[in-house]
PDB file of C-alpha atoms and ligand atoms in Angstrom:
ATOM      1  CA  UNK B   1       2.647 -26.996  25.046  1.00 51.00           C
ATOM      2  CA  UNK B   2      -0.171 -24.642  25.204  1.00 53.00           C
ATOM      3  CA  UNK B   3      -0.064 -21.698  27.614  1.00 56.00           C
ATOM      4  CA  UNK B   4      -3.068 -21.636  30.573  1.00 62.00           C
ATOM      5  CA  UNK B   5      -5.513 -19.334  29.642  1.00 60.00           C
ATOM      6  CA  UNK B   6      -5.178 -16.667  31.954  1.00 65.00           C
ATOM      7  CA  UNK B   7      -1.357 -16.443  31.197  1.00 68.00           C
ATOM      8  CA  UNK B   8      -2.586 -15.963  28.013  1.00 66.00           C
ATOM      9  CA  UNK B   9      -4.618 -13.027  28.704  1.00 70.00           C
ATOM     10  CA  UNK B  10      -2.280 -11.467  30.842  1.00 76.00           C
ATOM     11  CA  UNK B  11       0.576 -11.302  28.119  1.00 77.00           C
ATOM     12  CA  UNK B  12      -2.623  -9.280  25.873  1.00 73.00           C
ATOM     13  CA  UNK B  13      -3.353  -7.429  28.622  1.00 76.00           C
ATOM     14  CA  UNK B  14       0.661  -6.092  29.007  1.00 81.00           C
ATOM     15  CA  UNK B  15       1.290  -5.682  25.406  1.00 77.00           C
ATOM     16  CA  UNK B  16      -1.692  -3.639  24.748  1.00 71.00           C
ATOM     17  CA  UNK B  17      -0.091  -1.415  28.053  1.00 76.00           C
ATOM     18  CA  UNK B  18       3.287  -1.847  26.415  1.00 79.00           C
ATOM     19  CA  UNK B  19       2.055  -0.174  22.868  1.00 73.00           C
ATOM     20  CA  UNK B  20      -0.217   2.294  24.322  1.00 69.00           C
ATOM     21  CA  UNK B  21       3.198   3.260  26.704  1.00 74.00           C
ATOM     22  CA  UNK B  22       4.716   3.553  23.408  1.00 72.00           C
ATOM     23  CA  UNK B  23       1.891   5.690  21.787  1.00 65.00           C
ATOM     24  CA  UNK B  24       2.324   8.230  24.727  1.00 67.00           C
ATOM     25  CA  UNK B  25       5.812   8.146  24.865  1.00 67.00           C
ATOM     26  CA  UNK B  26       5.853   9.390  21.235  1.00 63.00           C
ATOM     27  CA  UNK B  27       3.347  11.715  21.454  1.00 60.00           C
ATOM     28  CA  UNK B  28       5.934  13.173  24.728  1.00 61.00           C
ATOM     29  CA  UNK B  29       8.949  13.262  21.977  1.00 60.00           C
ATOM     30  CA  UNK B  30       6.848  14.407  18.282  1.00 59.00           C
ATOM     31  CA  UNK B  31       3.679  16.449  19.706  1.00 61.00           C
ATOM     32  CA  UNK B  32       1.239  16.019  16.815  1.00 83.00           C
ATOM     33  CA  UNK B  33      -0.651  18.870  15.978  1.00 85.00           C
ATOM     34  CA  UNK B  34      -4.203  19.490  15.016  1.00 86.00           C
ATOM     35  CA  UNK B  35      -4.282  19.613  11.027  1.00 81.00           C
ATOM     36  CA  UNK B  36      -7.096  22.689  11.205  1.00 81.00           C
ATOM     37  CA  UNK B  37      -5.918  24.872  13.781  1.00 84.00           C
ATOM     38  CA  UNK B  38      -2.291  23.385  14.717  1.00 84.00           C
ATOM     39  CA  UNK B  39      -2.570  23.518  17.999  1.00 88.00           C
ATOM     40  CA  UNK B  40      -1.413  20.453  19.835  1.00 88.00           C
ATOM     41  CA  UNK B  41      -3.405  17.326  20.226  1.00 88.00           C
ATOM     42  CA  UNK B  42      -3.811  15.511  23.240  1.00 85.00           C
ATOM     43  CA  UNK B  43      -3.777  11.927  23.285  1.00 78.00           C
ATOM     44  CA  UNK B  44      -6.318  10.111  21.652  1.00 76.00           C
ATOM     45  CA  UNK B  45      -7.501  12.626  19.644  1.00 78.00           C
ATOM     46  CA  UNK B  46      -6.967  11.675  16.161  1.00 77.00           C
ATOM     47  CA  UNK B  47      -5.608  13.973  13.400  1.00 81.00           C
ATOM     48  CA  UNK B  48      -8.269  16.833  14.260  1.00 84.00           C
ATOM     49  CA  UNK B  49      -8.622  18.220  17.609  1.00 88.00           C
ATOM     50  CA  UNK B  50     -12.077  18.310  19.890  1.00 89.00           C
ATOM     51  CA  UNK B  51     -13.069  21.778  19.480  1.00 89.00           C
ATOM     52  CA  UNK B  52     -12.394  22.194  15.749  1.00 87.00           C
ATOM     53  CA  UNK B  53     -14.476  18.567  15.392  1.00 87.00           C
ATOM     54  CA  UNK B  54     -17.312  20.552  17.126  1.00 88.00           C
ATOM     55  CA  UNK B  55     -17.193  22.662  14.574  1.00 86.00           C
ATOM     56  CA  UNK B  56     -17.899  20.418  11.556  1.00 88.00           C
ATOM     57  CA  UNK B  57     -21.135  20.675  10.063  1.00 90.00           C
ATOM     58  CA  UNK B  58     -22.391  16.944   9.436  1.00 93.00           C
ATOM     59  CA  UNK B  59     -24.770  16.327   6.612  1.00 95.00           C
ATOM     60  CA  UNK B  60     -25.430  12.884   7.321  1.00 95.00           C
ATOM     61  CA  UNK B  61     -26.528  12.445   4.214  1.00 96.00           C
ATOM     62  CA  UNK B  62     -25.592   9.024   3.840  1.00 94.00           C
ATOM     63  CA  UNK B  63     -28.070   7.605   6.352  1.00 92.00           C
ATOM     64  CA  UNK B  64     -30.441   9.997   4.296  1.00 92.00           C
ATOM     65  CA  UNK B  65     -33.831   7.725   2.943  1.00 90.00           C
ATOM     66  CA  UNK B  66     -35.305  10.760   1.173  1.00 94.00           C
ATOM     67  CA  UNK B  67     -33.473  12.824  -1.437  1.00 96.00           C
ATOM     68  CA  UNK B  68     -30.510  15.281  -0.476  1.00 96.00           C
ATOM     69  CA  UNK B  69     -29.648  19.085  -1.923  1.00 96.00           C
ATOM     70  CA  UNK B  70     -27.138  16.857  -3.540  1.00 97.00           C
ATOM     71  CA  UNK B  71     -29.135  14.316  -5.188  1.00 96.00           C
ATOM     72  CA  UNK B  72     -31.802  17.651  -6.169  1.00 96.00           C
ATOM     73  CA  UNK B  73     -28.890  19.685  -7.410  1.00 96.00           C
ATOM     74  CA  UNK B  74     -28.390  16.768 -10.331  1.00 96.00           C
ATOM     75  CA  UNK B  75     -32.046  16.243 -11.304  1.00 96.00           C
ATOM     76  CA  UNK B  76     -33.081  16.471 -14.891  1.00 94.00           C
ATOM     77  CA  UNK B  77     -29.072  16.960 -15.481  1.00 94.00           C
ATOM     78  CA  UNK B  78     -27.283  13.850 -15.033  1.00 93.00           C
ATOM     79  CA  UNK B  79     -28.299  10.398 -14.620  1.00 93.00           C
ATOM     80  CA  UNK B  80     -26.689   9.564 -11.630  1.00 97.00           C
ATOM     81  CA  UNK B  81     -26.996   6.067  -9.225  1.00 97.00           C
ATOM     82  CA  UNK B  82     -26.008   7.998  -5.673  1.00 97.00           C
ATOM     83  CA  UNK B  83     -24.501  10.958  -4.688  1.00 97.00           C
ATOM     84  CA  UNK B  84     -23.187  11.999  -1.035  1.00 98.00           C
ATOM     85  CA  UNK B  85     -21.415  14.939   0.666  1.00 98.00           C
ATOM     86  CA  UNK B  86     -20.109  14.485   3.703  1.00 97.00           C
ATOM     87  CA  UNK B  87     -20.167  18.539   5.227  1.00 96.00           C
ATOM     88  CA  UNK B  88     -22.034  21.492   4.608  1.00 94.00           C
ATOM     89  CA  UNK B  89     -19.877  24.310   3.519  1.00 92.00           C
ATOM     90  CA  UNK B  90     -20.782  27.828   5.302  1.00 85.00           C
ATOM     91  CA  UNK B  91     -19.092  31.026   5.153  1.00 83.00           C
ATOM     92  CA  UNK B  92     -17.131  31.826   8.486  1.00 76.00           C
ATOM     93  CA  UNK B  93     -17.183  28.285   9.269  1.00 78.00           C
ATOM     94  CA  UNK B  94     -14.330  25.869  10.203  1.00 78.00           C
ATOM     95  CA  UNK B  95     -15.546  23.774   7.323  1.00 86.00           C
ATOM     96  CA  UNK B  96     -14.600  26.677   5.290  1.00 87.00           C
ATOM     97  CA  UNK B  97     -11.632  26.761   6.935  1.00 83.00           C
ATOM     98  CA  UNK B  98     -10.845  22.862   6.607  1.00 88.00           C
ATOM     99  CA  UNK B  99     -11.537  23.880   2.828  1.00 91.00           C
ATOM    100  CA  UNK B 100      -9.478  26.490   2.346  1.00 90.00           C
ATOM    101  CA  UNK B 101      -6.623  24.288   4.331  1.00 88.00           C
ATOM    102  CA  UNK B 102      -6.797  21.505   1.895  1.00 91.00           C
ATOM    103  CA  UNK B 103      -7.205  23.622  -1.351  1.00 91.00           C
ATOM    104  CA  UNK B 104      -4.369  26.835  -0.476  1.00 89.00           C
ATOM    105  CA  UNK B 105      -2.252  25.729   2.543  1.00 86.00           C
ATOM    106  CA  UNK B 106      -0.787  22.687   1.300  1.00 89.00           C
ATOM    107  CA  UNK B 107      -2.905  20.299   3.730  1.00 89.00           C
ATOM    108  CA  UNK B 108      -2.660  17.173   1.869  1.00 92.00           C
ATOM    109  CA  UNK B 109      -3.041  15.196   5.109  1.00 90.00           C
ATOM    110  CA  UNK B 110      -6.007  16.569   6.107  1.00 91.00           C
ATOM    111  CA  UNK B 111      -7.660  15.867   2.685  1.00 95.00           C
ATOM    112  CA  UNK B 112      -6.959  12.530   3.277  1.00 95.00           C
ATOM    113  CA  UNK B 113      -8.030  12.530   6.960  1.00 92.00           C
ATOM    114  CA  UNK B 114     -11.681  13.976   5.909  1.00 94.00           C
ATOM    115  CA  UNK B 115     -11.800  11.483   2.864  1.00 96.00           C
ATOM    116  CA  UNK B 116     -10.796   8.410   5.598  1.00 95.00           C
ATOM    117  CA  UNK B 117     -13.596   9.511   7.771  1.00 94.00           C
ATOM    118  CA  UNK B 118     -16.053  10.057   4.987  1.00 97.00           C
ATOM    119  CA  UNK B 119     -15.040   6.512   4.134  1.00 97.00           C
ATOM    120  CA  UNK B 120     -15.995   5.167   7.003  1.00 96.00           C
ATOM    121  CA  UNK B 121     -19.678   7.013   6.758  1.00 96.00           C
ATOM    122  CA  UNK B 122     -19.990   5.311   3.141  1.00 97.00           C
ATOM    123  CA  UNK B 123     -19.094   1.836   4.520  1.00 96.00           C
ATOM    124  CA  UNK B 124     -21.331   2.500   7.097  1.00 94.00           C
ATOM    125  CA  UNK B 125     -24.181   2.036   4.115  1.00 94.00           C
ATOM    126  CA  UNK B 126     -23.382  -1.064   1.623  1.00 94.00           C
ATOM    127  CA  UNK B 127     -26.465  -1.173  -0.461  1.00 94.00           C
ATOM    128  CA  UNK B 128     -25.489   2.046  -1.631  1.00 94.00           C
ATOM    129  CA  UNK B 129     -22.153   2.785  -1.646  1.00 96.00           C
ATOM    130  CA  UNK B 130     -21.126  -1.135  -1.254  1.00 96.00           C
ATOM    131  CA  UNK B 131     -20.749  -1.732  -4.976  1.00 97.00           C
ATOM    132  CA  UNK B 132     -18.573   1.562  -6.095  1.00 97.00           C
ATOM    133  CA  UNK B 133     -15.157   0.012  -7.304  1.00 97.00           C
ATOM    134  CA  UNK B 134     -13.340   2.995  -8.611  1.00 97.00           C
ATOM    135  CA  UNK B 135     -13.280   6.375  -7.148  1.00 98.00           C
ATOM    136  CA  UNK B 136     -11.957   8.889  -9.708  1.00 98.00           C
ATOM    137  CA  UNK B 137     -11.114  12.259  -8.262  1.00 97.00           C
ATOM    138  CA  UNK B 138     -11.974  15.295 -10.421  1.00 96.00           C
ATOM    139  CA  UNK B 139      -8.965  16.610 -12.027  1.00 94.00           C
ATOM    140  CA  UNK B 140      -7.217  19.857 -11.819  1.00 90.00           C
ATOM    141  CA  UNK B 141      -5.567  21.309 -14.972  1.00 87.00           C
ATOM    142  CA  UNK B 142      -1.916  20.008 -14.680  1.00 87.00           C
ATOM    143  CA  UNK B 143      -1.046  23.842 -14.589  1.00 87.00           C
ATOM    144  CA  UNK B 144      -2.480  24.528 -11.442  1.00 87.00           C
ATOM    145  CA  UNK B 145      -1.975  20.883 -10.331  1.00 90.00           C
ATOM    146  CA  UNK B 146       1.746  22.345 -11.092  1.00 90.00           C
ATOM    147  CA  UNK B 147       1.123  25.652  -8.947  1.00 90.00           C
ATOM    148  CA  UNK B 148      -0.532  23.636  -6.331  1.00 91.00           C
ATOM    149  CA  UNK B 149       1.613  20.983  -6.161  1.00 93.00           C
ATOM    150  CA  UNK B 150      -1.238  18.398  -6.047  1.00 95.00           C
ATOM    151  CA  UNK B 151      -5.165  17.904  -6.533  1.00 96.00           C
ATOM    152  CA  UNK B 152      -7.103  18.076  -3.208  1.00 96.00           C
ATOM    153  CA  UNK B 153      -9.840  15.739  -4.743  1.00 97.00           C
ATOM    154  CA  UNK B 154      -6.829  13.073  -5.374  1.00 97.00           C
ATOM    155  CA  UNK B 155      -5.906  13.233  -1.571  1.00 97.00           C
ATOM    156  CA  UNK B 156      -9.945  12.832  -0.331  1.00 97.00           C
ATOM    157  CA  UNK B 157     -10.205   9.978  -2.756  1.00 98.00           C
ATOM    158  CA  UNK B 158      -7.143   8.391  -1.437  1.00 97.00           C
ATOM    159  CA  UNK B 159      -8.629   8.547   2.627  1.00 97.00           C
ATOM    160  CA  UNK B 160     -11.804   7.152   1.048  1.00 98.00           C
ATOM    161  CA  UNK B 161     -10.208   4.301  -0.422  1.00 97.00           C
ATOM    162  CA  UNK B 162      -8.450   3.463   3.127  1.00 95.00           C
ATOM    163  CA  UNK B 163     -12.367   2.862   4.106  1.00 90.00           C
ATOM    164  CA  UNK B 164     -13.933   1.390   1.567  1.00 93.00           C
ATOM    165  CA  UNK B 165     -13.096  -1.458  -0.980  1.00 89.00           C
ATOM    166  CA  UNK B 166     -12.835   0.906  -3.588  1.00 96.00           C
ATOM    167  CA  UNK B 167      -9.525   1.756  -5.803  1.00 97.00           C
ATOM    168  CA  UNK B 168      -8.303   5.764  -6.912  1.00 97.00           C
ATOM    169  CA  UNK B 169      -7.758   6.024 -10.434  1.00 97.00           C
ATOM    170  CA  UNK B 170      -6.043   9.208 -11.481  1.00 95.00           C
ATOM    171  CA  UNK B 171      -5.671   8.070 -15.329  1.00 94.00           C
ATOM    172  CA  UNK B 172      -9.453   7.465 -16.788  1.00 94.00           C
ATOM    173  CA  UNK B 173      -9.887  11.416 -16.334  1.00 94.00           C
ATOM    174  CA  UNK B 174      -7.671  14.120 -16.983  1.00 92.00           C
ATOM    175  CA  UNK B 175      -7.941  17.526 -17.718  1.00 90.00           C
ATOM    176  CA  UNK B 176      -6.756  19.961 -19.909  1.00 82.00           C
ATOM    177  CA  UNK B 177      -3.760  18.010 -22.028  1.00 56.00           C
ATOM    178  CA  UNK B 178      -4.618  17.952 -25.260  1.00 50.00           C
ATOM    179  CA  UNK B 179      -5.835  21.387 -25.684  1.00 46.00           C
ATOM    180  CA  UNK B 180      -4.847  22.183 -29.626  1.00 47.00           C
ATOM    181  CA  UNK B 181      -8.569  22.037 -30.717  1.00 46.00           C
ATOM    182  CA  UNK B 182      -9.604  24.918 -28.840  1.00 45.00           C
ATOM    183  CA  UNK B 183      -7.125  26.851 -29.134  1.00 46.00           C
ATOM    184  CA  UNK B 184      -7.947  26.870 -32.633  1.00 51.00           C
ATOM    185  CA  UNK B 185     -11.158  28.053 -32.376  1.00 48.00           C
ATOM    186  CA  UNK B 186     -11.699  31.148 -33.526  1.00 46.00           C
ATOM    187  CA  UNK B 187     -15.027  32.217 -32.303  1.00 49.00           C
ATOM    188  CA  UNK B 188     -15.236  32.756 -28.591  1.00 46.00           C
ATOM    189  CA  UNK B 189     -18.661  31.569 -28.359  1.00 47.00           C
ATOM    190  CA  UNK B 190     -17.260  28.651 -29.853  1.00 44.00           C
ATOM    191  CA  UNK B 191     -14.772  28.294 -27.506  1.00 44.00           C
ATOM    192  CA  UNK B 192     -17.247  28.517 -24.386  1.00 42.00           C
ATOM    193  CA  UNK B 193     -19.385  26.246 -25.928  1.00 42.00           C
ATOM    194  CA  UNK B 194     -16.303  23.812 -25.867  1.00 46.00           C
ATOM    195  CA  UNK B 195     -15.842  24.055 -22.590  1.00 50.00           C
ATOM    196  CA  UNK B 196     -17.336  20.452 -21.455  1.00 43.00           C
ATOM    197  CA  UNK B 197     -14.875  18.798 -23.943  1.00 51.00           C
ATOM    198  CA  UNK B 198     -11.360  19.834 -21.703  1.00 83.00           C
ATOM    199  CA  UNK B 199     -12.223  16.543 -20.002  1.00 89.00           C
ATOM    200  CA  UNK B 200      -9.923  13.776 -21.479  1.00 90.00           C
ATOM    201  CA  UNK B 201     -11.202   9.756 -21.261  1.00 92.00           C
ATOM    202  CA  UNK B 202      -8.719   7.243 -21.091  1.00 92.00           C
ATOM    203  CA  UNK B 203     -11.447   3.885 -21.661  1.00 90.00           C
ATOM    204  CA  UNK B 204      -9.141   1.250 -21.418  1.00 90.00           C
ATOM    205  CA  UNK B 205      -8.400   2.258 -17.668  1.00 88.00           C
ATOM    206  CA  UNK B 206     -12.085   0.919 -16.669  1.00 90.00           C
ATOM    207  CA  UNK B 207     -12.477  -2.526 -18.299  1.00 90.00           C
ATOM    208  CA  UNK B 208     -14.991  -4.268 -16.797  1.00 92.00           C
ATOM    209  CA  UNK B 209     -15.868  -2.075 -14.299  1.00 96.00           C
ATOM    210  CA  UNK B 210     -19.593  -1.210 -13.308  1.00 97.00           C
ATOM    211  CA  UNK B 211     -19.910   1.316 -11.050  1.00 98.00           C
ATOM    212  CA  UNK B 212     -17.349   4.698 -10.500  1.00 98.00           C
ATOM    213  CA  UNK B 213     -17.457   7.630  -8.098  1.00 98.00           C
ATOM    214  CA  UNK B 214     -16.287  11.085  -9.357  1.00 98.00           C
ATOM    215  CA  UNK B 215     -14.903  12.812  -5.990  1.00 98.00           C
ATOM    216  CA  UNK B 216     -14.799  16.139  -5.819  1.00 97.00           C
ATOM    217  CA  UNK B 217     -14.049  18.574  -2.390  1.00 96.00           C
ATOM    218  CA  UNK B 218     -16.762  21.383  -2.974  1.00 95.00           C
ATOM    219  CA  UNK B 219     -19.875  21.183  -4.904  1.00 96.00           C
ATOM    220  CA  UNK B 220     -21.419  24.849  -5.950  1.00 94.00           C
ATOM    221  CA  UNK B 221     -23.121  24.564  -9.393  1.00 94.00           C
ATOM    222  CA  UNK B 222     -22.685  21.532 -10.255  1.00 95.00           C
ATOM    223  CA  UNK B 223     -21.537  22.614 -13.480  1.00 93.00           C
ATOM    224  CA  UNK B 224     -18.161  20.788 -13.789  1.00 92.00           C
ATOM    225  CA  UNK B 225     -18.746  17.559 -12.519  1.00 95.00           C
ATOM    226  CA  UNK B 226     -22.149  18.039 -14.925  1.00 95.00           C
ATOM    227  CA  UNK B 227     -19.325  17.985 -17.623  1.00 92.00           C
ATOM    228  CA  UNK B 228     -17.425  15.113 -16.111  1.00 93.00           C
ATOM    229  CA  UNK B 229     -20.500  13.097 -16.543  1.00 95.00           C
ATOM    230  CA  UNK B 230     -21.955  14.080 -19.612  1.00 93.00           C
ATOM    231  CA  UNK B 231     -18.487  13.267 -21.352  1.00 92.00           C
ATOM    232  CA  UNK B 232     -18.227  10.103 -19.421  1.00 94.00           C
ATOM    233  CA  UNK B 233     -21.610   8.632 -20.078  1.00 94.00           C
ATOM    234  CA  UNK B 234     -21.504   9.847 -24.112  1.00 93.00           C
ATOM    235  CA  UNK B 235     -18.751   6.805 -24.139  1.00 93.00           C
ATOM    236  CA  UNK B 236     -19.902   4.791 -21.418  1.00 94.00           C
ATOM    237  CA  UNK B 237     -23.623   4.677 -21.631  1.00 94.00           C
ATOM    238  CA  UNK B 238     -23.883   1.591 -19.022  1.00 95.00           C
ATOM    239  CA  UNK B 239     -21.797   2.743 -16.559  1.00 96.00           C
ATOM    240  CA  UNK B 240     -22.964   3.789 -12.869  1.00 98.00           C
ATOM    241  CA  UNK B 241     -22.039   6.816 -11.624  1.00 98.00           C
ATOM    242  CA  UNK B 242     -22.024   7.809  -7.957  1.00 98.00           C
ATOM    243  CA  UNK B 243     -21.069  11.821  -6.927  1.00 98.00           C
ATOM    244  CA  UNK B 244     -19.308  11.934  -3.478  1.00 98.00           C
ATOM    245  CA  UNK B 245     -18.588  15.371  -2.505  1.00 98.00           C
ATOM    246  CA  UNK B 246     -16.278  16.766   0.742  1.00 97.00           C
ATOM    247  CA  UNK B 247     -18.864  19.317   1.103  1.00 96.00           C
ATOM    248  CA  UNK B 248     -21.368  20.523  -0.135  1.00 96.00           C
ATOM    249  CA  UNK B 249     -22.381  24.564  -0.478  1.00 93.00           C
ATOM    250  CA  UNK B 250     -25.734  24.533  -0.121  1.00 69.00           C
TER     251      UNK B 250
HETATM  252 ZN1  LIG O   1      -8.066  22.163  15.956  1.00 93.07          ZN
END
């Protein structure tokens, strides 16, 4: 027999109270704490607390119609279909801070709380982020992956994944393994000049697929995800490749 309406609505109505009851009741017990400045949240606030929010410098590049420093930065270098950044990275700023966090303080979380919410910009704009289907985080030298104890860009990837209908693949690119052929070389010039080939390709990891994202937290120069590319599109002409950057120094 089916339940009158209202009834209906009622028991909605209580178990919405009941879990939000619950919510504050565990925030009461386990206090969470802001992941940039640890101070406690209050409720509601998620993950990153109001003033330190404030704080973060939007690019909005995403909802961008004419070219970005982003997009300009890659011009006459790579052959890229989009690129996006989600903050602009300033000296003395709590982006810089929120960087430094992620990258020498062990804030994995955070990583993936920026990456989530950078996500959620992308999804925001389907005709040109819609059709990435593997994000591929630029990777750190298993040394100072090692030292680290993870890769920052593997953590933002992940949070942009939980947005997006996008995979993380941490196996097409690697750095830095098989490093016996420069080692060998004798001339440091040589060396240098080898420098774009300590990116490793693992093909077999994108059958099929059309369109990647590299995802890196900081763009500067340029320069390494320039290598990324160039190694990536010398074996996979075809292939589109989107740049989505935490931030963005520029
Ligand atoms: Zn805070």
């Amino acid at each position: 027999m089916r339940e009158p309406f209202q009834t209906q609505t009622k028991a909605i109505k209580w178990s919405k109270k009941i879990l939000r009851w619950k919510e504050d009741l565990l925030h009461l017990v386990y206090p969470s704490s802001c992941l940039c400045c640890e101070k406690e949240l209050t409720i509601g606030m998620r993950n990153i607390c109001d003033i330190c929010d404030a704080n973060i410098r939007y690019t909005y590049f995403e909802n961008f119609s004419e070219h970005s420093t982003l997009d300009k930065l890659f011009w006459g270098r790579c052959n890229l279909t989009s690129t996006c950044a989600f903050l602009h990275f300033e000296q003395d700023s709590s982006t810089q801070q929120i960087l430094h966090a992620i990258k020498y303080r062990g804030k994995k979380d955070l990583a993936a709380e920026l990456g989530a919410r950078f996500g959620e910009r992308l999804a925001q704009n389907q005709s040109k982020f819609g059709s990435i289907e593997v994000l591929i985080p630029v990777p750190l030298h298993p040394k100072k992956k090692f030292i680290r104890g993870y890769n920052q860009s593997e953590y933002i990837a992940i949070g942009i994944a939980k947005s997006t209908q996008a995979t993380v693949n941490t196996t097409f690119l690697t750095k830095g393994v098989h490093t016996e052929s420069q080692t060998k070389k004798a001339n440091r010039f040589l060396r240098w000049d080898n420098v774009s080939d300590v990116f490793h390709l693992d093909i077999s990891e994108l059958n099929g697929v059309k369109h990647i994202a590299l995802v890196d937290d900081v763009v500067t120069t340029g320069s390494t995800l320039e290598s990324c590319i160039q190694k990536i599109q010398k074996v996979l002409p075809d292939i589109q490749i989107t740049v989505l950057s935490l931030a963005i120094a520029k």
